[in-house]
Each structure stands twice: as structure tokens, then as C-alpha cells.
Coordinates of C-alpha atoms in Angstrom, one line a residue:
Chain A
M1 CA -20.4 41.4 56.7
G2 CA -21.7 39.4 53.8
V3 CA -24.6 39.7 51.5
R4 CA -28.3 39.4 52.1
I5 CA -30.3 37.6 49.4
I6 CA -34.0 38.4 49.4
V7 CA -35.9 35.9 47.2
T8 CA -39.2 37.1 45.9
G9 CA -39.9 34.5 43.2
G10 CA -40.1 35.3 39.5
T11 CA -39.2 33.0 36.5
F12 CA -35.9 32.4 38.3
D13 CA -37.5 30.0 40.7
K14 CA -40.3 28.5 38.7
E15 CA -40.7 24.8 38.3
Y16 CA -42.7 22.6 36.0
N17 CA -45.6 20.6 37.4
E18 CA -45.7 17.5 35.3
L19 CA -49.2 16.6 36.3
T20 CA -50.8 19.9 35.3
G21 CA -48.3 21.1 32.8
Q22 CA -48.2 24.5 34.6
L23 CA -45.3 26.4 36.1
F24 CA -45.4 26.9 39.8
F25 CA -43.3 27.8 42.8
R26 CA -42.0 25.3 45.4
N27 CA -38.7 26.3 47.1
T28 CA -36.1 28.7 45.9
H29 CA -33.1 27.3 44.0
V30 CA -30.8 30.0 45.3
A31 CA -28.9 27.7 47.8
E32 CA -28.4 25.0 45.1
M33 CA -27.2 27.7 42.6
L34 CA -24.7 29.1 45.1
E35 CA -23.4 25.6 45.7
R36 CA -23.2 24.9 41.9
G37 CA -21.3 28.2 41.6
R38 CA -19.0 27.0 44.4
S39 CA -19.7 30.4 46.0
R40 CA -17.9 31.3 49.2
V41 CA -19.5 34.6 49.7
A42 CA -21.1 34.8 53.1
V43 CA -24.8 35.1 52.5
E44 CA -28.1 35.1 54.4
V45 CA -31.0 34.0 52.2
E46 CA -34.6 34.9 53.1
T47 CA -37.7 34.2 51.1
P48 CA -40.4 36.7 52.1
M49 CA -42.6 35.8 49.1
M50 CA -42.6 33.5 46.0
I51 CA -44.7 35.3 43.4
D52 CA -44.9 36.2 39.8
S53 CA -43.8 39.8 39.6
L54 CA -46.9 40.7 37.6
E55 CA -48.8 39.9 40.8
M56 CA -46.6 42.0 43.1
T57 CA -48.6 44.6 45.0
D58 CA -47.6 47.9 46.7
A59 CA -47.9 46.0 50.0
D60 CA -45.4 43.4 48.7
R61 CA -43.0 46.2 47.7
A62 CA -43.4 47.8 51.1
R63 CA -42.4 44.5 52.7
I64 CA -39.3 44.2 50.5
I65 CA -38.4 47.8 51.4
D66 CA -38.7 47.0 55.1
R67 CA -36.5 43.9 54.7
C68 CA -33.8 46.0 53.0
R69 CA -34.1 48.8 55.6
F70 CA -33.8 46.5 58.6
A71 CA -31.2 44.1 57.1
A72 CA -27.9 44.0 59.0
E73 CA -26.0 43.7 55.7
R74 CA -25.0 46.7 53.6
S75 CA -25.1 44.6 50.4
I76 CA -28.4 43.1 49.3
V77 CA -29.3 41.1 46.2
I78 CA -33.0 40.7 45.4
T79 CA -34.2 38.0 43.0
H80 CA -37.3 39.2 41.3
G81 CA -39.5 38.5 38.2
T82 CA -38.3 40.6 35.3
D83 CA -41.7 42.1 34.3
T84 CA -41.8 44.6 37.2
M85 CA -38.2 44.5 38.3
V86 CA -37.7 48.1 37.3
E87 CA -40.8 49.2 39.2
T88 CA -39.6 47.6 42.4
A89 CA -36.2 49.1 41.9
R90 CA -37.9 52.5 41.6
A91 CA -39.9 51.9 44.8
L92 CA -36.7 50.9 46.7
A93 CA -34.9 54.1 45.5
G94 CA -37.9 56.1 46.6
A95 CA -37.5 54.7 50.1
R96 CA -34.1 56.3 50.4
I97 CA -32.4 53.6 52.3
E98 CA -29.1 55.0 53.4
G99 CA -25.7 53.3 52.9
K100 CA -26.9 50.1 51.2
T101 CA -26.1 48.7 47.8
I102 CA -29.2 46.9 46.5
V103 CA -29.0 44.9 43.3
L104 CA -32.1 43.3 41.7
T105 CA -31.7 40.3 39.3
G106 CA -33.8 37.6 37.8
A107 CA -34.0 35.2 34.9
M108 CA -35.8 34.8 31.7
I109 CA -35.7 31.0 31.9
P110 CA -36.3 29.0 35.1
Y111 CA -33.1 27.6 36.7
A112 CA -34.8 24.2 36.9
F113 CA -35.0 24.1 33.0
G114 CA -31.2 23.6 32.6
S115 CA -30.8 26.2 29.9
S116 CA -31.4 29.1 32.2
D117 CA -29.6 32.4 32.4
G118 CA -30.2 32.3 36.1
L119 CA -26.7 31.1 37.2
F120 CA -25.0 33.7 35.1
N121 CA -27.2 36.4 36.5
L122 CA -26.7 35.3 40.1
G123 CA -23.0 35.3 39.7
S124 CA -23.2 38.8 38.1
A125 CA -25.5 40.3 40.7
L126 CA -23.5 38.9 43.6
S127 CA -20.4 40.4 42.1
F128 CA -21.8 43.8 41.4
V129 CA -23.3 44.1 44.9
Q130 CA -19.8 43.8 46.4
V131 CA -18.3 46.7 44.5
L132 CA -20.9 49.2 43.5
A133 CA -21.6 52.3 45.6
P134 CA -24.7 52.5 47.7
D135 CA -27.8 52.9 45.5
V136 CA -30.4 50.7 43.8
Y137 CA -29.4 48.8 40.6
V138 CA -30.7 46.2 38.2
A139 CA -28.2 43.5 37.1
M140 CA -29.3 41.7 33.9
N141 CA -27.7 40.6 30.7
G142 CA -24.2 40.9 32.2
K143 CA -24.7 44.6 32.8
Y144 CA -25.7 46.8 35.7
F145 CA -28.1 49.7 35.5
R146 CA -29.0 52.4 38.0
W147 CA -32.7 52.1 38.9
D148 CA -33.6 55.2 37.0
G149 CA -31.7 54.3 33.9
V150 CA -33.2 51.0 32.8
R151 CA -36.2 49.5 31.1
K152 CA -37.1 46.0 29.9
D153 CA -37.6 45.7 26.2
R154 CA -40.7 43.5 26.1
E155 CA -40.1 42.5 22.5
T156 CA -36.6 41.1 23.1
G157 CA -36.6 40.4 26.8
F158 CA -33.4 42.4 27.2
F159 CA -32.8 45.1 29.7
E160 CA -31.3 48.3 28.3
A161 CA -30.5 51.9 29.2
N162 CA -33.6 54.1 28.8
Chain B
M1 CA -15.6 50.1 24.7
G2 CA -16.5 46.6 25.8
V3 CA -14.6 43.7 27.3
R4 CA -11.9 41.6 25.7
I5 CA -12.2 37.9 26.7
I6 CA -8.9 36.0 26.3
V7 CA -9.5 32.2 26.4
T8 CA -6.5 30.1 27.4
G9 CA -8.2 26.7 28.2
G10 CA -8.4 25.2 31.6
T11 CA -11.1 22.9 33.0
F12 CA -13.6 25.6 32.0
D13 CA -13.4 24.4 28.3
K14 CA -12.6 20.8 28.6
E15 CA -14.8 18.1 27.0
Y16 CA -15.1 14.4 27.3
N17 CA -13.9 12.2 24.5
E18 CA -16.3 9.3 24.5
L19 CA -14.0 7.0 22.5
T20 CA -10.9 7.4 24.7
G21 CA -12.5 8.4 28.0
Q22 CA -10.1 11.3 28.2
L23 CA -10.7 15.0 28.7
F24 CA -9.6 17.2 25.8
F25 CA -10.0 20.6 24.3
R26 CA -11.9 21.3 21.1
N27 CA -13.5 24.8 20.9
T28 CA -14.1 27.3 23.6
H29 CA -17.6 27.4 25.1
V30 CA -17.5 31.1 26.0
A31 CA -19.7 32.2 23.1
E32 CA -22.3 29.6 24.0
M33 CA -22.1 30.6 27.7
L34 CA -22.6 34.3 27.0
E35 CA -25.6 33.3 24.9
R36 CA -27.0 31.2 27.7
G37 CA -26.5 34.1 30.1
R38 CA -28.3 36.3 27.6
S39 CA -25.3 38.6 27.9
R40 CA -25.5 42.0 26.1
V41 CA -22.0 43.1 27.1
A42 CA -20.0 44.1 24.1
V43 CA -17.2 41.5 24.0
E44 CA -14.3 40.5 21.7
V45 CA -13.3 36.8 22.3
E46 CA -9.9 35.5 21.3
T47 CA -8.3 32.1 21.9
P48 CA -4.5 32.4 21.9
M49 CA -4.2 28.9 23.4
M50 CA -6.2 26.0 24.7
I51 CA -4.1 24.3 27.4
D52 CA -4.1 22.8 30.8
S53 CA -2.8 25.5 33.1
L54 CA -0.2 23.0 34.5
E55 CA 1.4 23.1 31.1
M56 CA 1.5 26.8 30.8
T57 CA 5.1 28.1 30.2
D58 CA 6.7 31.4 30.6
A59 CA 6.5 31.9 26.9
D60 CA 2.7 31.3 27.1
R61 CA 2.4 33.9 29.9
A62 CA 4.5 36.3 27.8
R63 CA 1.9 35.9 25.0
I64 CA -1.0 36.6 27.3
I65 CA 0.7 39.7 28.7
D66 CA 1.2 40.9 25.1
R67 CA -2.4 40.3 24.3
C68 CA -3.4 42.3 27.3
R69 CA -1.0 45.1 26.7
F70 CA -2.0 45.6 23.0
A71 CA -5.7 45.0 23.5
A72 CA -7.8 48.1 22.6
E73 CA -10.1 47.4 25.5
R74 CA -9.5 48.6 29.1
S75 CA -11.4 45.7 30.6
I76 CA -10.1 42.2 30.1
V77 CA -11.3 38.8 31.3
I78 CA -9.0 35.8 31.0
T79 CA -10.3 32.3 31.3
H80 CA -7.6 30.1 32.8
G81 CA -7.0 26.8 34.4
T82 CA -7.2 27.1 38.2
D83 CA -4.0 25.4 39.1
T84 CA -1.7 28.2 38.0
M85 CA -4.2 31.1 37.7
V86 CA -2.5 32.9 40.6
E87 CA 0.9 32.5 39.0
T88 CA -0.4 34.1 35.7
A89 CA -2.0 36.9 37.7
R90 CA 1.3 37.6 39.3
A91 CA 3.1 37.6 35.9
L92 CA 0.5 40.0 34.6
A93 CA 0.9 42.3 37.6
G94 CA 4.7 42.2 37.1
A95 CA 4.2 43.5 33.5
R96 CA 2.8 46.7 34.8
I97 CA 0.1 47.2 32.1
E98 CA -1.2 50.7 32.7
G99 CA -4.9 51.6 32.9
K100 CA -6.4 48.2 32.5
T101 CA -8.6 46.0 34.7
I102 CA -7.7 42.4 34.2
V103 CA -9.8 39.6 35.8
L104 CA -8.8 36.0 35.6
T105 CA -11.5 33.3 36.1
G106 CA -12.0 29.6 35.5
A107 CA -13.9 26.6 36.6
M108 CA -13.5 23.5 38.7
I109 CA -15.9 21.5 36.5
P110 CA -16.1 21.7 32.7
Y111 CA -18.9 23.7 31.4
A112 CA -19.8 20.8 29.1
F113 CA -20.6 18.6 32.1
G114 CA -23.8 20.4 33.0
S115 CA -23.1 20.8 36.7
S116 CA -20.3 23.3 36.2
D117 CA -19.5 26.4 38.1
G118 CA -18.3 28.0 34.9
L119 CA -21.4 30.0 34.0
F120 CA -21.6 31.5 37.5
N121 CA -17.9 32.4 37.3
L122 CA -18.2 34.0 33.9
G123 CA -21.1 36.1 35.1
S124 CA -19.0 37.1 38.1
A125 CA -15.8 37.9 36.3
L126 CA -17.6 39.9 33.5
S127 CA -19.3 41.9 36.2
F128 CA -16.2 42.6 38.3
V129 CA -14.2 43.7 35.3
Q130 CA -16.7 46.4 34.6
V131 CA -16.4 48.1 37.9
L132 CA -13.0 47.3 39.5
A133 CA -10.2 49.8 39.3
P134 CA -7.3 49.0 37.0
D135 CA -5.2 46.2 38.4
V136 CA -5.0 42.4 38.1
Y137 CA -7.6 40.2 39.9
V138 CA -8.8 36.7 40.3
A139 CA -12.5 36.1 40.4
M140 CA -13.5 32.8 41.8
N141 CA -16.1 31.5 44.2
G142 CA -18.2 34.6 43.8
K143 CA -15.4 36.8 45.2
Y144 CA -12.6 38.9 43.7
F145 CA -9.0 38.9 45.0
R146 CA -6.2 41.2 44.1
W147 CA -3.4 39.3 42.4
D148 CA -1.1 39.4 45.5
G149 CA -3.8 38.5 48.0
V150 CA -5.0 35.1 46.9
R151 CA -4.1 31.4 46.8
K152 CA -5.9 28.3 45.8
D153 CA -6.4 25.8 48.5
R154 CA -5.6 22.5 46.8
E155 CA -7.4 20.4 49.4
T156 CA -10.7 22.1 48.9
G157 CA -10.4 23.7 45.5
F158 CA -11.5 27.1 46.9
F159 CA -9.6 30.3 46.4
E160 CA -9.0 32.3 49.5
A161 CA -7.2 35.4 50.8
N162 CA -3.6 34.5 51.6
Chain C
M1 CA -36.6 -2.3 7.3
G2 CA -36.3 0.1 10.1
V3 CA -38.7 2.0 12.3
R4 CA -41.0 4.9 11.4
I5 CA -41.4 7.5 14.1
I6 CA -44.5 9.6 13.8
V7 CA -44.3 12.8 15.9
T8 CA -47.6 14.3 17.0
G9 CA -46.4 16.7 19.7
G10 CA -47.3 16.4 23.4
T11 CA -45.2 17.4 26.4
F12 CA -42.3 15.5 24.9
D13 CA -41.6 18.3 22.5
K14 CA -42.7 21.4 24.3
E15 CA -40.4 24.3 24.8
Y16 CA -40.4 27.4 27.0
N17 CA -41.0 30.7 25.5
E18 CA -39.0 33.1 27.7
L19 CA -40.8 36.2 26.5
T20 CA -44.3 35.0 27.3
G21 CA -43.6 32.4 29.9
Q22 CA -45.7 29.9 28.0
L23 CA -45.0 26.5 26.7
F24 CA -45.1 26.1 22.9
F25 CA -44.1 23.8 20.1
R26 CA -41.3 24.6 17.7
N27 CA -39.5 21.6 16.1
T28 CA -39.4 18.1 17.4
H29 CA -36.4 17.0 19.5
V30 CA -36.6 13.4 18.3
A31 CA -33.5 13.6 16.0
E32 CA -31.5 15.3 18.8
M33 CA -32.6 12.7 21.3
L34 CA -31.7 9.8 19.0
E35 CA -28.3 11.4 18.5
R36 CA -27.8 11.8 22.3
G37 CA -28.9 8.1 22.7
R38 CA -26.3 7.3 20.0
S39 CA -29.0 5.3 18.3
R40 CA -28.1 3.3 15.2
V41 CA -31.6 2.1 14.5
A42 CA -32.7 3.0 11.0
V43 CA -35.5 5.4 11.4
E44 CA -37.7 7.6 9.3
V45 CA -39.1 10.5 11.3
E46 CA -42.2 12.4 10.2
T47 CA -44.2 15.2 11.9
P48 CA -47.8 15.3 10.7
M49 CA -48.8 17.5 13.6
M50 CA -47.4 19.2 16.7
I51 CA -50.3 19.5 19.2
D52 CA -51.3 19.1 22.7
S53 CA -53.1 15.8 22.9
L54 CA -56.0 17.4 24.7
E55 CA -56.6 19.2 21.4
M56 CA -56.4 16.1 19.2
T57 CA -59.5 15.6 17.1
D58 CA -61.0 12.6 15.4
A59 CA -59.7 14.0 12.1
D60 CA -56.2 14.1 13.6
R61 CA -56.5 10.5 14.7
A62 CA -57.7 9.6 11.2
R63 CA -54.6 11.2 9.8
I64 CA -52.4 9.2 12.2
I65 CA -54.1 6.0 11.3
D66 CA -53.5 6.7 7.6
R67 CA -49.9 7.4 8.2
C68 CA -49.5 4.1 10.0
R69 CA -51.6 2.2 7.4
F70 CA -49.5 3.5 4.5
A71 CA -46.1 3.4 6.1
A72 CA -43.7 1.1 4.5
E73 CA -42.3 0.1 7.9
R74 CA -43.8 -2.7 10.0
S75 CA -42.5 -1.1 13.2
I76 CA -43.9 2.3 14.2
V77 CA -43.3 4.5 17.2
I78 CA -45.7 7.4 17.8
T79 CA -44.8 10.3 20.2
H80 CA -47.9 11.6 21.7
G81 CA -49.2 13.7 24.6
T82 CA -50.0 11.5 27.6
D83 CA -53.5 12.8 28.3
T84 CA -55.2 11.1 25.3
M85 CA -52.5 8.6 24.4
V86 CA -54.8 5.7 25.4
E87 CA -57.6 7.1 23.3
T88 CA -55.4 7.3 20.2
A89 CA -54.1 3.7 20.9
R90 CA -57.7 2.5 20.9
A91 CA -58.5 4.3 17.7
L92 CA -55.5 2.7 16.0
A93 CA -56.5 -0.7 17.3
G94 CA -60.0 -0.1 15.9
A95 CA -58.5 0.6 12.5
R96 CA -57.2 -3.0 12.3
I97 CA -53.9 -2.3 10.6
E98 CA -52.5 -5.7 9.7
G99 CA -49.0 -6.9 10.4
K100 CA -47.7 -3.8 12.2
T101 CA -46.3 -3.2 15.6
I102 CA -47.3 0.3 16.8
V103 CA -46.0 1.7 20.1
L104 CA -47.1 5.0 21.5
T105 CA -44.9 6.9 23.9
G106 CA -44.5 10.4 25.4
A107 CA -43.2 12.3 28.3
M108 CA -44.4 14.0 31.5
I109 CA -41.7 16.6 31.4
P110 CA -40.4 18.3 28.2
Y111 CA -37.2 17.0 26.8
A112 CA -35.9 20.6 26.6
F113 CA -36.1 20.9 30.4
G114 CA -33.2 18.6 31.1
S115 CA -34.9 16.6 33.8
S116 CA -37.2 14.9 31.3
D117 CA -38.3 11.2 31.2
G118 CA -38.4 11.6 27.4
L119 CA -35.0 10.0 26.6
F120 CA -35.7 7.0 28.7
N121 CA -39.2 6.6 27.2
L122 CA -37.9 6.9 23.6
G123 CA -35.2 4.3 24.3
S124 CA -37.9 2.1 25.8
A125 CA -40.5 2.5 22.9
L126 CA -37.9 2.1 20.2
S127 CA -36.8 -1.2 21.9
F128 CA -40.3 -2.6 22.5
V129 CA -41.3 -1.9 18.9
Q130 CA -38.5 -4.1 17.5
V131 CA -39.6 -7.2 19.4
L132 CA -43.3 -7.1 20.2
A133 CA -45.8 -8.9 18.0
P134 CA -48.0 -6.8 15.7
D135 CA -50.6 -4.9 17.7
V136 CA -51.0 -1.5 19.3
Y137 CA -49.2 -0.7 22.6
V138 CA -48.4 2.1 25.0
A139 CA -44.9 2.2 26.4
M140 CA -44.5 4.4 29.4
N141 CA -42.8 4.1 32.8
G142 CA -40.4 1.4 31.5
K143 CA -43.4 -0.9 30.7
Y144 CA -45.5 -1.8 27.8
F145 CA -49.3 -2.2 27.8
R146 CA -51.6 -3.6 25.1
W147 CA -54.0 -0.8 24.0
D148 CA -56.9 -2.3 25.8
G149 CA -55.1 -2.9 29.0
V150 CA -53.9 0.5 30.1
R151 CA -55.1 3.7 31.7
K152 CA -53.3 6.9 32.8
D153 CA -53.7 7.6 36.5
R154 CA -54.3 11.4 36.5
E155 CA -53.4 11.7 40.1
T156 CA -49.9 10.3 39.8
G157 CA -49.2 10.6 36.1
F158 CA -48.3 7.0 35.9
F159 CA -49.7 4.5 33.3
E160 CA -51.0 1.3 34.8
A161 CA -52.9 -1.9 33.8
N162 CA -56.6 -1.3 34.0
Chain D
M1 CA -41.3 -11.0 39.3
G2 CA -39.5 -7.9 38.3
V3 CA -36.0 -7.2 37.0
R4 CA -32.7 -7.5 38.7
I5 CA -30.2 -4.8 37.8
I6 CA -26.6 -5.7 38.5
V7 CA -24.3 -2.7 38.5
T8 CA -20.6 -3.3 37.7
G9 CA -19.4 0.3 36.9
G10 CA -18.2 1.5 33.5
T11 CA -18.5 4.9 32.0
F12 CA -22.2 4.8 32.8
D13 CA -21.5 5.6 36.5
K14 CA -18.3 7.6 36.3
E15 CA -18.1 11.0 37.9
Y16 CA -15.7 14.0 37.7
N17 CA -13.5 14.7 40.6
E18 CA -13.1 18.5 40.5
L19 CA -10.0 18.5 42.7
T20 CA -7.9 16.0 40.7
G21 CA -9.6 16.4 37.3
Q22 CA -9.9 12.6 37.1
L23 CA -12.9 10.4 36.5
F24 CA -13.9 8.1 39.4
F25 CA -16.6 6.0 40.8
R26 CA -18.7 6.9 43.8
N27 CA -22.3 5.6 43.9
T28 CA -24.3 4.2 41.0
H29 CA -26.8 6.6 39.4
V30 CA -29.2 3.8 38.4
A31 CA -31.8 4.6 41.1
E32 CA -31.7 8.3 40.1
M33 CA -32.0 7.4 36.4
L34 CA -35.0 5.1 37.0
E35 CA -36.6 8.0 38.9
R36 CA -35.9 10.4 36.1
G37 CA -37.4 7.9 33.6
R38 CA -40.4 7.6 36.0
S39 CA -39.9 3.9 35.8
R40 CA -42.5 1.7 37.5
V41 CA -40.8 -1.6 36.6
A42 CA -40.2 -3.6 39.8
V43 CA -36.5 -3.7 40.2
E44 CA -33.8 -4.9 42.6
V45 CA -30.5 -3.1 42.2
E46 CA -27.3 -4.6 43.4
T47 CA -23.7 -3.3 43.0
P48 CA -21.2 -6.1 43.3
M49 CA -18.4 -4.0 41.9
M50 CA -17.8 -0.5 40.5
I51 CA -14.9 -0.9 38.0
D52 CA -13.6 0.1 34.7
S53 CA -14.4 -2.8 32.4
L54 CA -10.8 -2.9 31.1
E55 CA -9.9 -3.9 34.7
M56 CA -12.5 -6.7 34.9
T57 CA -10.9 -10.0 35.7
D58 CA -12.0 -13.6 35.3
A59 CA -12.8 -13.6 39.0
D60 CA -15.0 -10.6 38.6
R61 CA -16.8 -12.3 35.7
A62 CA -17.3 -15.4 37.8
R63 CA -18.9 -13.3 40.5
I64 CA -21.3 -11.7 37.9
I65 CA -22.2 -15.2 36.7
D66 CA -22.9 -16.3 40.2
R67 CA -25.1 -13.3 40.8
C68 CA -27.1 -14.1 37.7
R69 CA -27.4 -17.8 38.4
F70 CA -28.7 -17.3 41.9
A71 CA -30.9 -14.3 41.3
A72 CA -34.6 -15.0 41.9
E73 CA -35.5 -12.9 38.9
R74 CA -35.7 -14.3 35.4
S75 CA -34.9 -10.9 33.8
I76 CA -31.5 -9.4 34.5
V77 CA -29.9 -6.1 33.3
I78 CA -26.2 -5.7 33.8
T79 CA -24.6 -2.2 33.5
H80 CA -21.1 -2.6 32.3
G81 CA -18.2 -0.7 30.7
T82 CA -18.4 -0.9 27.0
D83 CA -14.8 -2.0 26.3
T84 CA -15.2 -5.6 27.5
M85 CA -19.0 -5.9 27.5
V86 CA -19.0 -8.4 24.7
E87 CA -16.4 -10.5 26.6
T88 CA -18.6 -10.6 29.7
A89 CA -21.6 -11.5 27.6
R90 CA -19.6 -14.4 26.1
A91 CA -18.6 -15.6 29.6
L92 CA -22.2 -15.4 30.7
A93 CA -23.4 -17.4 27.7
G94 CA -20.7 -20.0 28.4
A95 CA -22.1 -20.4 31.9
R96 CA -25.4 -21.8 30.5
I97 CA -27.7 -20.2 33.0
E98 CA -31.1 -21.7 32.2
G99 CA -34.3 -19.8 31.7
K100 CA -33.0 -16.3 32.2
T101 CA -32.9 -13.3 29.9
I102 CA -29.7 -11.3 30.6
V103 CA -29.2 -7.9 28.9
L104 CA -25.9 -6.0 29.2
T105 CA -25.9 -2.3 28.6
G106 CA -23.6 0.7 29.3
A107 CA -22.9 4.2 28.1
M108 CA -20.2 6.1 26.2
I109 CA -20.7 9.2 28.2
P110 CA -21.1 9.3 32.0
Y111 CA -24.7 9.9 33.1
A112 CA -23.5 12.7 35.4
F113 CA -22.2 14.7 32.4
G114 CA -25.7 15.6 31.2
S115 CA -25.2 14.7 27.6
S116 CA -25.1 11.0 28.3
D117 CA -26.6 8.2 26.2
G118 CA -27.1 6.3 29.5
L119 CA -30.7 7.1 30.1
F120 CA -31.7 6.1 26.6
N121 CA -29.7 2.9 27.0
L122 CA -31.2 2.0 30.4
G123 CA -34.7 2.5 29.0
S124 CA -33.8 0.3 26.1
A125 CA -32.2 -2.5 28.1
L126 CA -35.0 -2.5 30.6
S127 CA -37.5 -2.9 27.8
F128 CA -35.6 -5.6 25.8
V129 CA -35.2 -7.7 29.0
Q130 CA -38.9 -7.9 29.5
V131 CA -39.6 -9.3 26.1
L132 CA -36.7 -11.2 24.7
A133 CA -36.4 -15.0 25.1
P134 CA -34.0 -16.4 27.6
D135 CA -30.4 -15.9 26.4
V136 CA -27.6 -13.3 26.8
Y137 CA -27.7 -10.0 24.9
V138 CA -26.0 -6.7 24.5
A139 CA -28.3 -3.6 24.2
M140 CA -26.6 -0.6 22.8
N141 CA -27.4 2.1 20.3
G142 CA -31.1 1.3 20.4
K143 CA -30.5 -2.2 19.2
Y144 CA -30.1 -5.6 20.8
F145 CA -27.6 -8.2 19.7
R146 CA -27.2 -11.8 20.8
W147 CA -23.9 -12.4 22.7
D148 CA -22.3 -14.1 19.8
G149 CA -23.4 -11.6 17.1
V150 CA -21.9 -8.4 18.3
R151 CA -18.6 -6.4 18.4
K152 CA -17.7 -2.9 19.5
D153 CA -16.2 -0.8 16.7
R154 CA -13.4 1.0 18.6
E155 CA -13.1 3.6 15.9
T156 CA -16.7 4.8 16.2
G157 CA -17.8 3.5 19.6
F158 CA -20.8 1.9 18.1
F159 CA -21.8 -1.7 18.6
E160 CA -22.6 -3.7 15.5
A161 CA -23.4 -7.1 14.2
N162 CA -20.2 -9.1 13.6

């Protein structure tokens, strides 16, 4: 059936505006990343929002939940800013979407900056989503965590079991 | 217990010699790649050989089998040239190593060349190895294949179910 | 006699802090860039400051002037933020430093981001400084401009004759 | 009047064929490199050949000489493989093309490999060609050399005064 990829923004997709010196969102890099990874997984990519996860509202989370609930696919990867990724995972779990494996991932360094962890994380999330049992997970740092068993350590930027 | 990564060479780890214009092996890039991916998976990396997989002999395969058999870890990733990856997977399966999940991966473009699929593949293989049942697999193009269900399409360079 | 390179910061040398999502200065990338460019020009690199050029004060400019005046070399490249590069060039010209060719350059995108113009600009500035007559110049966009004949177009980010 | 850029191939423009593992030529990267360098120098790019400089024949050199002789521009950059760059420079000098500054440059590592010296060299050559007196030069390693005063050290890959 393939995998649905829901892009929500986050560091993953940020770019550098050379005129202002600010980071901003333009288009998602997911398609380019899948091409670089030579991925042959059947995917549908949608981009309901492109925002910093610190700005994600309850309404945004409700939209993401709806997208997951009504997606035809049983395997869903969500790219998301790392700051509130765990919070969105919790909201998704609370929505009790039956029979779907949902994996959230992101990046600490924008893909566009060359030295990003994004390509590794996308390969990881796309793999976990194909084999994990239905539930909501976070895939970061090469590991997967169930939604209620993870926190981001803000000092180090690593995700770890809580 | 962590994951053992057995490096055998392949395009994954090739570099460009600017004096001769030839590709060659120096050191593996696996540690650098795991750092870029910000991986926190406990790994042991060993490099029993650094060769082009077209040059891999039965004796080389026997060494790889031994490494897998006597590894303390139950999860093993092998980086390998793509040309004979399926053949090595078959040899490993024939060795009937009990209770271990072994995932072979590689790259079509050297990691050192910037535009490589290697980081994606390493993220993918490291993820699959943590969740798949004991057996021998190939992880390429974002997918996993059981050792007896895969072939490399030499026209396209993609791995596919056979 | 070689070329003195005076590093003052600017976008050229900015890096991304993955924990805060902010750009910041750590060490200059000039040595790494010269190595990538396989440069064999004899250079002395000094880093009197690492600042955003919008924060450059008259006192900072006085220090840069002193460094140029007392440098043993007759050829000097200054890496500098683009926003006030022309202003610093004017200050240097006003200091009437005899017998020295001074070329300011910078970048619109940090070298660390991979897609930077910095390596091109450094190659350009280092070349112009070896052949231009003593005076103060700006080298950007593959061109050189005398200090009193250039402005930065803030809409486009390009330097042009004024 | 601007600068004419004559592309002849060389390591500069080589790419990696992921199916064969061989290096090959497709299109020149010069336009992409000028864009990355944010160059605003008026240029005309032509690609009379895309070859390894070890394969360059007298007939090829005669074509390059013709292109230089009949170019409208007085400033010409030639991208060229490094192995016989000095030989082509000598042939150009022997052709006694009046009133033109011709600068040959190249790279030791393909631009497509990310860690290339090519962008630095292109910035350098494009700068030297705008200010040097009419004659034939090689621009490599951040320096320029008159055609009869340079050799490539095959042990180190550096160009140096002979």
C-alpha cells in the first residue's frame, strides 16, 4: 500500500535566506532526499503546513490527526520540528487511530546545510514504519521510541527514553 | 546489547585519489556517518576487509560468516559492495547462524562524494536490524528483502524482489 | 612575501547551532577553505575579531586599520560581513596606508552550509590581491571594485558599481 | 566586454556513474559553479570538447587555439585537465594570439564530489583574467604562472614555478 509522508516543517526543511540571514521555509526537501537515498518505497507526500514546531497549535495538531485518520495508507511518517515532536506524538496517541503505524521524525540541522542528520533520520523512520506494529512512535538518533517513552534532552538535543 | 557493524568495503567507503584519478579505499566512513546522523545506537564497528565486492572470495565470505557467528551482538549490519551483496547474503543464510538478525547494506555512490545514498541506507539498515526477526536481509532503496527474495537489477542499480 | 588574511567574521564564517537554531561564530574556516582550494599561496591568517559586520564599531575599524598598517605583507585580504564591507573599505582608504593592496571579501551564505559562495570569493580575492596596484578594493561576485566605486544592492545582495 | 569561458573537460567536470563505478563526462558544471559563486561577470561559455586531457590531440589544441583567436572577448578562461594543461598553454603561446589574456585552470577533484578545489580555482582564474596583461597563463593553487614558467609536480599534484 505504501507509506504516507506528512510534512509539517521543522528544522528538517529550513533554508537560509542569504539576503536577511534568517532561516525560513520554502518547499520541502523530502522528494529530493528520497531521490538521493534512491528510495523505491511507494510514498505519497503531502505538506499540510510548514512551521516551526514551537509555533504548532492545538488546531494544527488536530489537522495532523485528521490527515492520519483519513489517510488510505496504514504506514505514516510525519516530519516535524524536534522541540514539540513528543507533544504531537502524544496528541496522536490520544486520538486512538486504529490499525496505523505512525512514526515522527525530524532533524537537528537543516537538510539544505549539507551536514544534516535529516537523510539518516528519513531512512530510519521510513524503515521503522514498515515493520513496527500499529502505534505512534518517535524515530530519532537511529532509535525508535513509543510515544509515551521518550523525551528530548534540551541540553544535548538527543532523544532518550524517559 | 547494541549492534555490531561489520565493514567490508564497497562503493560506500570508496574515495577519490586526486593524483591518480582512481577510486580507492582508505578508512571506513561509518563512524563519521553515525556522527552526522547523530546516532545514539550502541554500536561496535569492525573492519575485517576493505574490498570491492566483485573481488570478494569464498574465503572472505567465510571470514564474514565467522565474524557474525562469534559476535556477541544479536543484531548485525554488514556494509558491502552492491554487486555481490545478494551472494554474500545467501552464503550467510546457508551458514544457519541461530538467533541473529543480519542486515546487509551498501551504497551506489561513495559517501565521500556528497550526493551519496549511503547515509540514508545506513539509517535504514540500522533501523531494520533492531526490529526484524532473526534471519539474513538486504536493506537497500528504503526497503528490506529476505536473502532469498532479492536481486540487483544491473540496468537500474535498484534492488527488487525476485 | 605572501599575503596576510585578516578575518573579521561575517556570514562567511557563521555556523549553525543545532541546539538553539541560531547562527553563531566559532572558529574561522579560512584554513580549511585554503586547503580545499589546494592553495599554495604563502599566507598568514589572523583573526582580530569574529563579528557580524552590522555590529562593527569605529573602534573595530581602527583595529583593522592598525593591523593593515603594521602588517609586514604588502598584500592583504580581509574577510568581512557584506553589510558594512563598503564602509570599512572607505575607512581603510581614509587611513592612507602606503604601498599596500587591500582586498575585502565575504560571502552571502556561510561556508559551513555547503552551497556557499565563500570558496569562490576567497579564490577571487586572493587572486586580485596578488595583481592589483596598491589601493583598497572590494572583491565580490567575481569582480573587483575600488573602494569608492561600489555599493551593495540590498534587494539583490549583489555588489555593483555606484 | 566580458569573459569567454572555453570548457574542454578534465577532472573539473567529471561525474560518477553509479552503475559502472566509472568517472565520465555529461554536461559542464561551469554555469552552476558561477551561480554558486554568485558571479556577476559577463561570460560566454562554450564547450568545444569534454575530454580527459591525457587524450587531447594536436587537432584538439588547434581547435582551442582557433576558438581563442576568433573569440570576440579579450579575456578568456579555459577549463582543462591538469595533466596536459601546461602543454596546451605552450601551444596557445606558440600561436601568438595578439591582445588577449588567456588563463587555463582546472581541478584535482571533480566539482560534483563536493570537496573539490574547482570553485576556488574558477574564482581565481576569472579574477586573474580580468587584470593580467595579454599573454597565456596557468592559474592553479591560488597562483598564476606564465605559460613558460610552470610545471605540474606529478607527485604532489601542485603546480609550481619551473
